[in-house]
Tab-separated table of C-alpha atoms in Angstrom:
chain	number	residue	atom	x	y	z
A	1	ARG	CA	-12.220	44.957	-199.777
A	2	HIS	CA	-14.247	47.084	-197.375
A	3	ARG	CA	-12.795	50.388	-196.253
A	4	LYS	CA	-12.413	50.696	-192.511
A	5	LEU	CA	-12.888	53.549	-190.069
A	6	ASP	CA	-9.527	52.838	-188.407
A	7	VAL	CA	-10.840	53.713	-184.958
A	8	PRO	CA	-10.136	51.979	-181.620
A	9	GLY	CA	-12.203	48.848	-181.103
A	10	GLU	CA	-12.957	48.228	-184.779
A	11	GLU	CA	-10.490	45.401	-185.324
A	12	ARG	CA	-10.900	43.921	-181.837
A	13	LEU	CA	-14.693	43.689	-182.043
A	14	MET	CA	-14.912	42.565	-185.651
A	15	GLY	CA	-17.400	39.709	-185.768
A	16	MET	CA	-18.626	40.609	-182.301
A	17	GLY	CA	-20.917	43.428	-183.343
A	18	VAL	CA	-18.755	45.118	-185.980
A	19	SER	CA	-19.825	44.160	-189.497
A	20	TYR	CA	-19.433	45.379	-193.071
A	21	CYS	CA	-22.460	43.543	-194.517
A	22	ALA	CA	-25.990	44.217	-193.269
A	23	THR	CA	-27.613	41.549	-195.433
A	24	CYS	CA	-25.091	39.002	-194.106
A	25	ASP	CA	-25.252	39.780	-190.375
A	26	GLY	CA	-28.386	41.877	-189.936
A	27	ALA	CA	-30.486	38.971	-188.687
A	28	PHE	CA	-28.331	38.746	-185.540
A	29	PHE	CA	-29.686	42.127	-184.440
A	30	LYS	CA	-33.382	41.460	-184.761
A	31	LYS	CA	-35.341	43.704	-182.355
A	32	LYS	CA	-32.064	45.291	-181.197
A	33	THR	CA	-30.373	48.649	-181.740
A	34	ALA	CA	-27.904	49.039	-184.593
A	35	ALA	CA	-25.919	51.852	-186.162
A	36	VAL	CA	-24.816	52.340	-189.765
A	37	VAL	CA	-21.818	54.547	-190.553
A	38	GLY	CA	-21.787	56.125	-194.018
A	39	GLY	CA	-23.817	58.276	-196.383
A	40	GLY	CA	-23.779	56.611	-199.795
A	41	ASP	CA	-26.125	54.166	-201.494
A	42	VAL	CA	-24.828	51.144	-199.584
A	43	ALA	CA	-25.157	52.862	-196.203
A	44	ILE	CA	-28.720	53.961	-196.962
A	45	GLU	CA	-29.693	50.519	-198.241
A	46	ASP	CA	-28.210	48.937	-195.111
A	47	ALA	CA	-30.161	51.305	-192.874
A	48	ILE	CA	-33.409	50.552	-194.731
A	49	PHE	CA	-32.778	46.813	-194.502
A	50	LEU	CA	-31.974	46.944	-190.790
A	51	ALA	CA	-34.962	49.192	-190.029
A	52	ARG	CA	-37.246	46.327	-191.019
A	53	ILE	CA	-35.813	43.966	-188.413
A	54	CYS	CA	-34.239	46.173	-185.737
A	55	GLU	CA	-36.007	48.124	-183.024
A	56	LYS	CA	-33.895	51.232	-183.633
A	57	VAL	CA	-31.375	52.226	-186.331
A	58	TYR	CA	-28.972	55.173	-186.279
A	59	LEU	CA	-27.413	56.404	-189.511
A	60	ILE	CA	-24.195	58.244	-188.687
A	61	HIS	CA	-22.862	60.528	-191.411
A	62	ARG	CA	-19.996	62.996	-191.218
A	63	ARG	CA	-21.624	65.449	-193.631
A	64	ASN	CA	-24.895	67.373	-193.491
A	65	GLU	CA	-26.393	65.698	-196.522
A	66	LEU	CA	-26.436	62.171	-197.880
A	67	ARG	CA	-24.662	61.192	-201.084
A	68	GLY	CA	-26.990	58.335	-202.017
A	69	ALA	CA	-29.721	58.285	-204.643
A	70	LYS	CA	-32.713	60.537	-203.968
A	71	SER	CA	-35.114	57.616	-204.298
A	72	LEU	CA	-33.259	55.764	-201.525
A	73	GLN	CA	-33.188	58.871	-199.338
A	74	LYS	CA	-36.935	59.273	-199.709
A	75	LYS	CA	-37.521	55.690	-198.656
A	76	LEU	CA	-35.146	56.118	-195.701
A	77	MET	CA	-36.938	59.214	-194.439
A	78	GLU	CA	-40.169	57.237	-194.336
A	79	MET	CA	-38.698	54.788	-191.811
A	80	GLU	CA	-39.989	55.845	-188.387
A	81	ASN	CA	-37.369	53.916	-186.409
A	82	VAL	CA	-34.388	55.474	-188.248
A	83	GLU	CA	-32.572	58.479	-186.798
A	84	ILE	CA	-29.894	60.294	-188.767
A	85	LEU	CA	-26.994	61.847	-186.867
A	86	TRP	CA	-25.747	64.600	-189.181
A	87	GLY	CA	-22.183	65.948	-189.171
A	88	THR	CA	-21.053	63.265	-186.760
A	89	VAL	CA	-17.921	61.111	-186.721
A	90	THR	CA	-17.165	57.907	-184.852
A	91	ASP	CA	-14.232	58.187	-182.444
A	92	SER	CA	-14.237	54.628	-181.119
A	93	ILE	CA	-16.249	51.427	-180.872
A	94	ASN	CA	-16.601	50.299	-177.275
A	95	GLY	CA	-17.285	47.008	-175.531
A	96	GLU	CA	-15.608	44.058	-173.881
A	97	ASN	CA	-16.703	40.868	-175.621
A	98	LYS	CA	-19.216	42.572	-177.899
A	99	VAL	CA	-20.164	46.023	-179.148
A	100	GLU	CA	-21.854	48.052	-176.411
A	101	SER	CA	-21.577	51.677	-177.538
A	102	LEU	CA	-20.036	54.200	-179.911
A	103	SER	CA	-18.112	57.322	-178.961
A	104	LEU	CA	-19.244	60.120	-181.263
A	105	THR	CA	-18.302	63.747	-181.915
A	106	ASN	CA	-20.433	66.393	-183.597
A	107	LYS	CA	-18.136	68.137	-186.059
A	108	LYS	CA	-19.976	71.445	-185.879
A	109	THR	CA	-20.456	71.855	-182.137
A	110	GLY	CA	-17.652	69.621	-180.901
A	111	GLU	CA	-20.121	67.899	-178.596
A	112	LYS	CA	-19.180	64.339	-177.611
A	113	ARG	CA	-21.605	61.589	-176.667
A	114	GLU	CA	-21.844	57.866	-175.999
A	115	LEU	CA	-24.412	56.067	-178.118
A	116	PRO	CA	-25.543	52.646	-176.786
A	117	VAL	CA	-25.839	50.143	-179.665
A	118	ASP	CA	-25.730	46.378	-180.066
A	119	GLY	CA	-23.978	46.456	-183.406
A	120	VAL	CA	-22.436	48.768	-185.958
A	121	PHE	CA	-22.384	48.321	-189.720
A	122	ILE	CA	-19.617	50.207	-191.502
A	123	ALA	CA	-20.418	51.293	-195.066
A	124	VAL	CA	-17.857	53.932	-196.005
A	125	GLY	CA	-16.820	52.466	-199.351
A	126	ILE	CA	-14.353	49.892	-200.557
A	127	SER	CA	-10.618	49.935	-201.230
A	128	PRO	CA	-9.357	48.181	-204.361
A	129	ASN	CA	-6.799	45.446	-203.878
A	130	THR	CA	-4.194	47.074	-206.107
A	131	GLU	CA	-1.211	47.465	-203.792
A	132	GLY	CA	2.071	46.910	-205.582
A	133	LEU	CA	0.706	47.819	-209.007
A	134	GLU	CA	1.292	51.568	-208.779
A	135	ASP	CA	4.464	51.422	-210.886
A	136	LEU	CA	2.955	49.024	-213.395
A	137	VAL	CA	-0.279	50.724	-214.532
A	138	ALA	CA	-1.857	54.168	-214.143
A	139	MET	CA	-4.393	54.656	-211.334
A	140	ASP	CA	-6.732	57.366	-210.131
A	141	GLY	CA	-6.663	59.066	-206.730
A	142	GLY	CA	-8.600	56.205	-205.140
A	143	HIS	CA	-6.062	53.606	-206.348
A	144	TYR	CA	-8.441	52.216	-208.960
A	145	ILE	CA	-6.785	51.118	-212.208
A	146	LEU	CA	-7.572	53.448	-215.094
A	147	ALA	CA	-9.248	51.226	-217.684
A	148	GLY	CA	-12.200	51.514	-220.053
A	149	GLU	CA	-14.917	49.029	-220.956
A	150	ASP	CA	-12.400	47.103	-223.050
A	151	GLY	CA	-10.209	46.587	-219.993
A	152	LYS	CA	-7.150	48.235	-221.550
A	153	THR	CA	-4.767	49.846	-219.072
A	154	SER	CA	-1.881	52.242	-219.600
A	155	ARG	CA	0.439	49.252	-220.078
A	156	PRO	CA	-0.080	47.374	-223.371
A	157	GLY	CA	-0.924	43.745	-222.761
A	158	ILE	CA	-2.276	44.286	-219.242
A	159	PHE	CA	-6.051	44.369	-218.794
A	160	ALA	CA	-8.154	45.163	-215.701
A	161	ALA	CA	-11.482	43.553	-214.837
A	162	GLY	CA	-13.851	43.799	-211.903
A	163	ASP	CA	-13.970	46.214	-208.993
A	164	VAL	CA	-10.299	47.199	-209.284
A	165	ARG	CA	-10.894	49.333	-212.389
A	166	THR	CA	-12.511	52.751	-212.724
A	167	LYS	CA	-16.269	52.390	-213.249
A	168	ASN	CA	-19.583	53.779	-212.014
A	169	LEU	CA	-21.216	50.516	-210.954
A	170	ARG	CA	-19.435	47.739	-209.044
A	171	GLN	CA	-21.485	44.566	-208.950
A	172	ILE	CA	-20.942	40.897	-209.718
A	173	VAL	CA	-22.670	41.242	-213.076
A	174	THR	CA	-20.393	44.117	-214.155
A	175	ALA	CA	-17.303	42.206	-213.014
A	176	VAL	CA	-18.336	39.208	-215.115
A	177	ALA	CA	-18.899	41.502	-218.100
A	178	ASP	CA	-15.446	43.016	-217.560
A	179	GLY	CA	-13.919	39.549	-217.720
A	180	ALA	CA	-15.645	38.817	-221.027
A	181	ASN	CA	-14.496	42.157	-222.461
A	182	CYS	CA	-10.899	41.538	-221.377
A	183	VAL	CA	-10.887	38.113	-223.035
A	184	THR	CA	-12.104	39.721	-226.253
A	185	SER	CA	-9.531	42.514	-226.010
A	186	THR	CA	-6.771	39.968	-225.424
A	187	ALA	CA	-7.844	37.951	-228.461
A	188	ILE	CA	-7.924	41.062	-230.658
A	189	ARG	CA	-4.470	42.113	-229.448
A	190	LYS	CA	-3.046	38.653	-230.113
A	191	GLU	CA	-4.596	38.536	-233.591
A	192	ARG	CA	-3.118	41.931	-234.482
A	193	GLN	CA	0.298	40.861	-233.221
A	194	ASN	CA	0.159	37.731	-235.373
A	195	GLU	CA	-0.868	39.763	-238.424
A	196	LYS	CA	1.942	42.228	-237.839
A	197	GLN	CA	4.478	39.442	-237.444
A	198	LYS	CA	3.198	37.686	-240.565
A	199	ASP	CA	3.336	40.919	-242.550
A	200	HIS	CA	6.917	41.478	-241.469
A	201	THR	CA	7.873	37.926	-242.425
A	202	ASP	CA	6.112	38.022	-245.793
A	203	ARG	CA	7.495	41.400	-246.716
A	204	TRP	CA	11.121	41.192	-245.641
A	205	MET	CA	12.022	37.528	-245.507
A	206	ARG	CA	10.538	36.151	-248.759
A	207	PRO	CA	12.718	33.825	-250.898
A	208	GLY	CA	14.943	35.687	-253.309
A	209	ALA	CA	14.834	38.918	-251.305
A	210	TYR	CA	17.903	40.488	-249.820
A	211	ALA	CA	17.365	41.281	-246.126
A	212	GLY	CA	19.648	43.587	-244.256
A	213	SER	CA	20.819	42.319	-240.885
A	214	CYS	CA	21.849	44.780	-238.206
A	215	ASP	CA	25.543	43.930	-238.321
A	216	GLY	CA	25.907	43.667	-242.073
A	217	LEU	CA	23.774	42.890	-245.111
A	218	ARG	CA	22.830	39.210	-245.315
A	219	ARG	CA	21.127	37.388	-248.168
A	220	TYR	CA	18.192	35.005	-247.623
A	221	GLY	CA	17.073	32.350	-250.117
A	222	SER	CA	17.923	32.412	-253.819
A	223	PRO	CA	19.235	33.296	-256.309
A	224	ASP	CA	22.856	32.307	-256.005
A	225	GLN	CA	24.004	35.394	-257.827
A	226	PRO	CA	23.346	38.932	-256.524
A	227	PRO	CA	21.266	41.197	-258.756
A	228	PRO	CA	23.032	43.260	-261.415
A	229	GLY	CA	24.802	46.279	-260.077
A	230	ASP	CA	24.721	44.942	-256.504
A	231	PRO	CA	27.732	42.669	-256.085
A	232	GLY	CA	27.653	43.100	-252.317
A	233	GLY	CA	24.241	41.451	-251.934
A	234	GLY	CA	22.271	44.523	-250.852
A	235	LEU	CA	21.883	48.198	-251.615
A	236	GLN	CA	22.901	51.031	-249.304
A	237	ARG	CA	21.087	54.284	-250.008
A	238	GLY	CA	21.442	57.133	-247.610
A	239	GLY	CA	22.209	54.781	-244.758
A	240	VAL	CA	18.959	52.837	-245.245
A	241	ARG	CA	19.294	49.171	-246.144
A	242	GLN	CA	17.124	48.182	-249.061
A	243	CYS	CA	16.256	45.007	-250.933
A	244	GLY	CA	18.336	44.300	-254.052
A	245	HIS	CA	15.517	42.434	-255.813
A	246	PHE	CA	12.872	44.958	-254.899
A	247	PRO	CA	14.478	48.402	-255.189
A	248	GLY	CA	12.968	51.113	-253.024
A	249	GLU	CA	11.603	48.753	-250.345
A	250	GLN	CA	13.126	49.474	-246.990
A	251	LEU	CA	14.340	46.506	-244.986
A	252	CYS	CA	15.884	47.372	-241.678
A	253	GLN	CA	16.902	50.570	-239.927
A	254	CYS	CA	17.806	49.054	-236.566
A	255	ALA	CA	20.834	50.521	-234.863
A	256	ASP	CA	22.290	47.178	-233.800
A	257	ARG	CA	21.624	43.468	-233.396
A	258	ALA	CA	19.921	43.832	-229.974
A	259	GLN	CA	17.478	46.430	-231.249
A	260	HIS	CA	16.602	44.260	-234.246
A	261	GLN	CA	15.954	41.224	-232.054
A	262	GLN	CA	13.758	43.245	-229.716
A	263	ARG	CA	11.790	44.919	-232.513
A	264	TYR	CA	11.257	41.952	-234.805
A	265	ARG	CA	12.063	39.047	-232.497
A	266	TRP	CA	14.407	37.461	-235.066
A	267	LYS	CA	16.894	35.455	-233.007
A	268	ASP	CA	18.939	34.485	-236.030
A	269	LEU	CA	19.913	38.057	-236.833
């Protein structure tokens, strides 16, 4: 969602001159005066777009240089009806039933002024909708979920797609690609889990093998008689349960029944 300025008048005048999308609402300000707050690519693009339909456009930026791409800055500087207010912050958005002016402060000089405008477009970034997930997955300082192109997060089995994850470009096409990558990652994870489970089953639970349960050695399958030299049905060597039919193959080192069930998901042990 769009990041807000959190200044007086912003919430009250939303939809009445306060907007977060120039391409959506710019047409309402044709041949009028508009202001754009921000200094990144989106703010510059909004100012360029509005300059083509508005009589006057102010770009208000709190720093003394823009953060957007140089190519966009060059195009912006060529717009004769655009004025950049450097080192300036917005204190409030004023008006009764619609936006009428902005209260501004120059950070360097401390000078305050009222700027008459018909609308203001706020482009100071976006905030990811990740509240409540802080204890579930790792995030960066901006509350974006740390995840690579494969969508893997710090928590196995949880994948992140779209604008909520750390990435350089946030667009619809990249969000769709993230979704496809997460589906693939999920399928790979599931396939590996199945292979691991199958390997465990084939190796430890085959007919004729002696499998050690966590609360005592237990025999699975045939034969009826234990192997020679193993009348108890399983071998104990150094505290490690081993298979009587296949000497040297380790079976189970779980501390107790609960640990075995959690590790191997065998409910009958």
